[in-house]
Every structure is written in structure tokens, then in C-alpha cells.
Short mmCIF file of C-alpha atoms in Angstrom, two decimals:
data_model
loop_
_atom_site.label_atom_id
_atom_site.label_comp_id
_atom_site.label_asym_id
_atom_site.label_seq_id
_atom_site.Cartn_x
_atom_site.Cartn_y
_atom_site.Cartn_z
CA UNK O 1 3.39 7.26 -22.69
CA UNK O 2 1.98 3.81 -20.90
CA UNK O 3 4.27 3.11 -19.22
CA UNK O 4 6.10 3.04 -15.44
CA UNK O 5 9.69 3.45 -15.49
CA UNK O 6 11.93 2.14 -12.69
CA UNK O 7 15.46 2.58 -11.74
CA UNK O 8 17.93 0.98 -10.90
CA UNK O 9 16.84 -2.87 -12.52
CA UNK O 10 19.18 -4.26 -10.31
CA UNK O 11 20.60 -2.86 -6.85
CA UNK O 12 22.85 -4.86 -4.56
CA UNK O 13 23.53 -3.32 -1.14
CA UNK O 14 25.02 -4.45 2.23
CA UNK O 15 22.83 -4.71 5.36
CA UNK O 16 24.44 -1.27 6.40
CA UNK O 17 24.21 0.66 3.58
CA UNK O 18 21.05 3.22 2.46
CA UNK O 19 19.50 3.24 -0.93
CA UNK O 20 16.75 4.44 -2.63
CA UNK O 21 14.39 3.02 -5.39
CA UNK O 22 12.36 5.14 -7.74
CA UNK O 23 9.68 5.20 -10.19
CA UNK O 24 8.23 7.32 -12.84
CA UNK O 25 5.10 7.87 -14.94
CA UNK O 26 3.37 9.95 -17.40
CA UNK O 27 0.25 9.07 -17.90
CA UNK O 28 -1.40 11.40 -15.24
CA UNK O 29 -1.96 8.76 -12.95
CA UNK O 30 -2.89 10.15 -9.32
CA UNK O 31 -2.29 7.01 -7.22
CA UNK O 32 0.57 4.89 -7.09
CA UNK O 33 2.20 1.76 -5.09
CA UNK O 34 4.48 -0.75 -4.00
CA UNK O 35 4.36 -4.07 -4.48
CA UNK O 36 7.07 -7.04 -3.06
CA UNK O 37 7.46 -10.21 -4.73
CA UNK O 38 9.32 -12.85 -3.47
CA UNK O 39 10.38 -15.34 -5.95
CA UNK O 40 7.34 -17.73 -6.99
CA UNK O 41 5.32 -15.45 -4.82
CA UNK O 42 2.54 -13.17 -5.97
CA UNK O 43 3.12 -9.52 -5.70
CA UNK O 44 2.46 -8.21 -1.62
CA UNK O 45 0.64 -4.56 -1.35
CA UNK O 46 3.45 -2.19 0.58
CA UNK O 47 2.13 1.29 0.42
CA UNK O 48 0.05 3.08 -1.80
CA UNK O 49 -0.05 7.06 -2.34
CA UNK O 50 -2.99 8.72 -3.28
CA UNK O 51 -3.07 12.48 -4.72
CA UNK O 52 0.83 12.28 -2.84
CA UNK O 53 -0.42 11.71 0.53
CA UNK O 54 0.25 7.89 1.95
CA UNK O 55 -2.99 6.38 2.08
CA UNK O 56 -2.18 2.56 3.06
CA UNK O 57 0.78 1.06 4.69
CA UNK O 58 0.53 -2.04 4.96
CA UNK O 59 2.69 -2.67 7.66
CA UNK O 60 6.15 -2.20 6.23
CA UNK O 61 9.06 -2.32 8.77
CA UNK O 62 10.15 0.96 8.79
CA UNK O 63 13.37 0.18 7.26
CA UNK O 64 11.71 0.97 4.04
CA UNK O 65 10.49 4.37 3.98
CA UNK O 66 8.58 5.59 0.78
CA UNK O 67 8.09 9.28 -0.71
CA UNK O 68 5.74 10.80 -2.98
CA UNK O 69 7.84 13.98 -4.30
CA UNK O 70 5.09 14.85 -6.76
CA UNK O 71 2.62 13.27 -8.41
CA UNK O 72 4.13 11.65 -11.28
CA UNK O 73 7.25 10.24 -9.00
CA UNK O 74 7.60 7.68 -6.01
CA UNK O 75 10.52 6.77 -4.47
CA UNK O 76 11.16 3.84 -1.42
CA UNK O 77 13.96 4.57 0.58
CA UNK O 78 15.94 1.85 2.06
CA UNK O 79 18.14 1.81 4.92
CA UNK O 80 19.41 -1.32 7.08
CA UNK O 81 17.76 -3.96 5.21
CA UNK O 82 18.16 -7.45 6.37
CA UNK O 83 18.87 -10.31 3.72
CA UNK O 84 15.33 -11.65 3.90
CA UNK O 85 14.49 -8.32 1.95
CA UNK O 86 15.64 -9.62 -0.96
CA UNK O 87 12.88 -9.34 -3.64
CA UNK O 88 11.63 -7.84 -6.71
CA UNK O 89 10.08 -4.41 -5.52
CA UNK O 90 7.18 -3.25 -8.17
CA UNK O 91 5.85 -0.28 -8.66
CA UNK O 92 2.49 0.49 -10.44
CA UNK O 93 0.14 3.41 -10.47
CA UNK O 94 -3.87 3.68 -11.11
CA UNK O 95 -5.74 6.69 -12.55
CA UNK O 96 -7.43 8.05 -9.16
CA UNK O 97 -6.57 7.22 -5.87
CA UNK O 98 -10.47 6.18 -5.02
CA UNK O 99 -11.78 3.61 -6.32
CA UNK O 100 -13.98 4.67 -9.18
CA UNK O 101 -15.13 2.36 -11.79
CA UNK O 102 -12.85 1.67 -14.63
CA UNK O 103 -9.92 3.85 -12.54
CA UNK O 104 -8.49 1.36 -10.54
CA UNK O 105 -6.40 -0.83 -13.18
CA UNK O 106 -3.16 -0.91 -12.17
CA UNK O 107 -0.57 -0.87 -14.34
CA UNK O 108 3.01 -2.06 -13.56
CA UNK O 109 6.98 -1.46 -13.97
CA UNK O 110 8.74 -3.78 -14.88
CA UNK O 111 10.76 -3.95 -11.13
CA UNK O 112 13.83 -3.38 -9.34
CA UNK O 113 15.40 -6.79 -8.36
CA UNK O 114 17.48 -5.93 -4.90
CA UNK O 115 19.39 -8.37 -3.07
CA UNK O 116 20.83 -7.55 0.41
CA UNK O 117 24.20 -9.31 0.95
CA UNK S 1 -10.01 -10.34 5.82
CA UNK S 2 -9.81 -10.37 2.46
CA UNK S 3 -8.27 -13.75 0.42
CA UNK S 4 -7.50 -14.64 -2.89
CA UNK S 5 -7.33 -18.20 -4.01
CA UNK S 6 -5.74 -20.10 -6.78
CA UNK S 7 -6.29 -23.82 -6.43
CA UNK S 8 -4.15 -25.51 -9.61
CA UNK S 9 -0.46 -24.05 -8.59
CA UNK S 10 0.93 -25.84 -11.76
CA UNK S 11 -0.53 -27.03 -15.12
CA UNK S 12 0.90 -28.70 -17.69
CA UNK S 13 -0.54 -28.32 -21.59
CA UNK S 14 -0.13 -29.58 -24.79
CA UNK S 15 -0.55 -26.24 -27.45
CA UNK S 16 -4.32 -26.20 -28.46
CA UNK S 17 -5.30 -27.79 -25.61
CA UNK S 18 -8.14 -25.98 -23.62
CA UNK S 19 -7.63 -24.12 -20.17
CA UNK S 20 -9.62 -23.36 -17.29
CA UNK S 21 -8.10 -21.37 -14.42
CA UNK S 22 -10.01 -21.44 -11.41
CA UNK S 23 -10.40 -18.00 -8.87
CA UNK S 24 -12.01 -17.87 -5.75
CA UNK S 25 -12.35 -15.13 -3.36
CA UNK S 26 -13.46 -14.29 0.06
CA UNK S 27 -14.63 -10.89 0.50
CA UNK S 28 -18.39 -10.32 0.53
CA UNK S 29 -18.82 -7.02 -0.57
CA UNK S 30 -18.40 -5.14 -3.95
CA UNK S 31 -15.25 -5.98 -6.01
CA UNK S 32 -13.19 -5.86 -9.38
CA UNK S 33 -11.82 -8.86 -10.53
CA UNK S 34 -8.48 -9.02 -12.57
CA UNK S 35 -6.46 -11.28 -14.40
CA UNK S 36 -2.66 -10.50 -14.60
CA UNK S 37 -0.32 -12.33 -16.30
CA UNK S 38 3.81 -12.34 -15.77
CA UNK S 39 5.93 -13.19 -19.01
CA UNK S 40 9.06 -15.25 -18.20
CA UNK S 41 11.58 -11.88 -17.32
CA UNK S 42 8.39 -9.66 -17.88
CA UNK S 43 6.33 -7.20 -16.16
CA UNK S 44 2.76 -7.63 -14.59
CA UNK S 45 0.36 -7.07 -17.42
CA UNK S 46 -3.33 -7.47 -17.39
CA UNK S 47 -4.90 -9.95 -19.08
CA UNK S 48 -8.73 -8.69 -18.53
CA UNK S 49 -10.92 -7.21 -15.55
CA UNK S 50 -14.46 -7.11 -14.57
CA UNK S 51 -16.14 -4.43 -12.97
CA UNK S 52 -19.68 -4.93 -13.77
CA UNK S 53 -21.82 -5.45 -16.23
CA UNK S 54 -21.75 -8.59 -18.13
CA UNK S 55 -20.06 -11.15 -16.33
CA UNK S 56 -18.43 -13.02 -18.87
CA UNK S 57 -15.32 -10.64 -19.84
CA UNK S 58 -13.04 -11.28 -22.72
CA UNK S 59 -9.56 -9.65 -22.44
CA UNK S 60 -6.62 -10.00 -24.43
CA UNK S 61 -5.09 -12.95 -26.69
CA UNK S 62 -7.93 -14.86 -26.68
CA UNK S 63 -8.76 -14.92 -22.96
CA UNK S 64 -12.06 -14.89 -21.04
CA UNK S 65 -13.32 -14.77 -17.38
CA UNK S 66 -16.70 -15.89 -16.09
CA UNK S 67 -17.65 -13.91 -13.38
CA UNK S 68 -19.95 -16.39 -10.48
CA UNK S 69 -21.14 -13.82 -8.13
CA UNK S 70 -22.36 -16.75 -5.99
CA UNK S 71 -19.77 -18.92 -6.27
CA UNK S 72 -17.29 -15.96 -5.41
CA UNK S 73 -15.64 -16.83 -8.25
CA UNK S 74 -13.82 -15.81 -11.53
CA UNK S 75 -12.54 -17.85 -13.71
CA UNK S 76 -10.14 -17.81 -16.80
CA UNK S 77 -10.43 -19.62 -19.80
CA UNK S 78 -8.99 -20.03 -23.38
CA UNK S 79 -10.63 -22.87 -25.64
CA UNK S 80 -6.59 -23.35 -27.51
CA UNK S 81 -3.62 -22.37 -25.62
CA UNK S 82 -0.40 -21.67 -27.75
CA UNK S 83 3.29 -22.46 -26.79
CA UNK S 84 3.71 -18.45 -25.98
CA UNK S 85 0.54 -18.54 -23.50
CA UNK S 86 3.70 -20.13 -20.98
CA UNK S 87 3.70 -17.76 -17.87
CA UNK S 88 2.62 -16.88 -14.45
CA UNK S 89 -1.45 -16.35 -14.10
CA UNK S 90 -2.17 -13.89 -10.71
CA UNK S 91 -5.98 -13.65 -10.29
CA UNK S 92 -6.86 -10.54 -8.16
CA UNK S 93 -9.34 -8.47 -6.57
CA UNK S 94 -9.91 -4.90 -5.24
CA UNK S 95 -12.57 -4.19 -2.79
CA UNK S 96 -14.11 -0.92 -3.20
CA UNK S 97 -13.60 0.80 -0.32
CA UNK S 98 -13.44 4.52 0.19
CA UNK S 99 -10.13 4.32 0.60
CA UNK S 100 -7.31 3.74 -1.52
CA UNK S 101 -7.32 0.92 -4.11
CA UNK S 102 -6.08 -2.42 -1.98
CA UNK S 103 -5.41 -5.33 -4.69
CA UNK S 104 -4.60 -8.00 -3.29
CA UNK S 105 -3.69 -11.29 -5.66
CA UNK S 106 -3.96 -14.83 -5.26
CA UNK S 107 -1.31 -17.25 -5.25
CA UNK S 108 -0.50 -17.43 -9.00
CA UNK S 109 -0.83 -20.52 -11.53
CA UNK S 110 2.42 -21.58 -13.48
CA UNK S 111 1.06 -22.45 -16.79
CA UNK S 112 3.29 -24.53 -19.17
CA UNK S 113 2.71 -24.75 -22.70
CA UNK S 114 4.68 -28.01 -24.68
CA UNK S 115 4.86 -28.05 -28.18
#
């Protein structure tokens, strides 16, 4: 398995409500990240995890709040988002959390487009 | 800090035409270099990467990058693009730190193929 899964595609939520994102993957991957990409934008580092601890925010209003249950799972929490939030939120993951050569490729989901009415 | 820069925002060719994407980047210490590309309605998907070695790297569907340590740059190239190279081209680079991996992508290049 190659690949990162994420769920929901699509998420809609008011300004007041709280929802979580989440991502998946298989392939044994021990670091793994967020990415936000605003329409003809490229993708904007968020937070990576590293053997499940946080090891960069870059950042993020605290409105988003991410978790690392275990290693093959990440999950951003969101909670009073403003409209401006509205984005594609990516996920991808990279074999070790250190930068080791031929370990940091990154490979990506496919997204969850949220928009915040 | 660390920049990524994509100069042609936009290009325009006719199918076997030749391309030349141009990549420059700031940071003065060690890096990787990657190409991504984006699919219309598709993920992020990498296109090649150069972490040392040779510097001229060929990736996948025909693509190559030429690594210029001392022009900072990396540039992609295909001698005869085809109608279903049409997508979104994000250079990017990773500075080894000991930290945790920081990629960081340039602006992207919207590359449209006619037929």
C-alpha cells in the first residue's frame, strides 16, 4: 500500500462549529504533515510529526490543532475557523522523521477541500 | 530564510514542443531538490528529486532536472511535451537540517499543452 488516505474529501462547516480531518497510511512511514493550499497557491508547511511527537509548527493559529494518535494516523482538529480558512488541507508522510538521504520524499493524499461558510 | 522561486507562472505549448522550467533557490546550505507535479483534480505526485550524485536527474514520463549548484538552481526539462503533460509544476526544496524535514515549494508553473 502507497498510498495516504484522507477523509472526509469535502467538509463544509460554519465558523462555530468543530471538526476534525484525518489521514492514514501504511507504508511504515514515521513522519508525517500538513500542508494548506490555497487555490493557485503552492502547498504551505503546517505541522509536521516525527516518530508522533510535533516537531515543526509552523505557526498555525491555534484554531487548528493537530494529533498524532499513532504512527500510521494524523488527525487536524478544527474549531472556530474563520472563512479565510478555506483551502485544500494535504496530508503527506516521509519514511523517517530526520532527514536521511533518500527518506525524505514526501508522498501526498489526495486532500480534504474545506470551506468555512 | 529559505525561498523557492519559479519565474515563468504560465506557459503555453504546442504538443512536441520542448520545455524548460526554470528553479531557483535561496538557501546556501545542503539540500534536496524536487519536482512535483498536480494533475487537473489530482494529488501532488513527484515528478523526480535530486539528492546527490549526478546532477542531471531523470524522473518520470520523460522528465529531467539539471542540478546548477552555483547557479542555485534546478531546472526541468522535457525535449517533446504531450497534450497530457497539462498541469501544475511545484519545484521544491528541503534543507537538511537535524530537524524534521521542512519542504518548502516554489510558486508553481501552469503548463498548458494545445493540441
Amino acid at each position: 500500500d502507497t498510498e495516504v488516505t484522507q477523509t472526509p474529501k469535502h467538509l463544509v462547516m460554519g465558523m462555530t462549529n468543530k471538526k476534525s480531518l484525518k489521514c492514514e497510511q501504511h507504508m511504515g512511514h514515521r513522519a508525517m504533515y500538513w500542508y494548506k493550499q490555497k487555490a493557485k497557491k503552492p502547498p504551505e508547511l503546517m505541522f509536521v510529526y516525527s516518530y508522533e511527537k510535533l516537531s515543526i509548527n509552523e505557526s498555525v493559529p491555534s484554531r487548528f490543532s493537530p494529533e498524532c494518535p499513532n504512527s500510521s494516523l494524523l488527525n487536524l482538529h478544527l474549531h472556530a475557523l474563520q472563512p479565510e480558512d478555506s483551502a485544500l488541507y494535504l496530508c503527506a508522510s516521509s519514511q523517517f522523521g530526520e532527514n536521511r538521504p533518500g527518506a525524505n520524499v514526501l508522498t501526498f493524499g489526495a486532500g480534504s477541500r474545506l470551506t468555512v461558510l | 530564510a529559505q525561498s523557492v522561486s519559479q519565474h515563468n507562472h504560465h506557459v503555453i505549448l504546442s504538443e512536441a514542443a520542448s520545455l524548460e522550467l526554470g528553479c531557483n533557490y535561496s538557501y546556501g546550505g545542503t539540500v534536496n531538490l524536487f519536482w512535483y507535479v498536480q494533475y487537473p483534480g489530482q494529488h501532488l505526485q513527484l515528478l523526480l528529486k535530486y539528492f546527490s550524485g549526478d546532477p542531471l536527474v531523470k524522473g518520470i514520463k520523460g522528465f529531467e532536472a539539471e542540478f546548477i549548484k552555483s547557479k542555485f538552481s534546478f531546472n526541468l526539462r522535457k525535449p517533446s511535451v504531450q497534450w497530457s503533460d497539462t498541469a501544475e509544476y511545484f519545484c521544491a526544496v528541503n534543507k537538511l537540517t537535524g530537524g524534521g524535514n521542512k519542504l518548502t515549494f516554489g510558486t508553481g508553473t501552469q503548463l498548458k499543452v494545445e493540441l
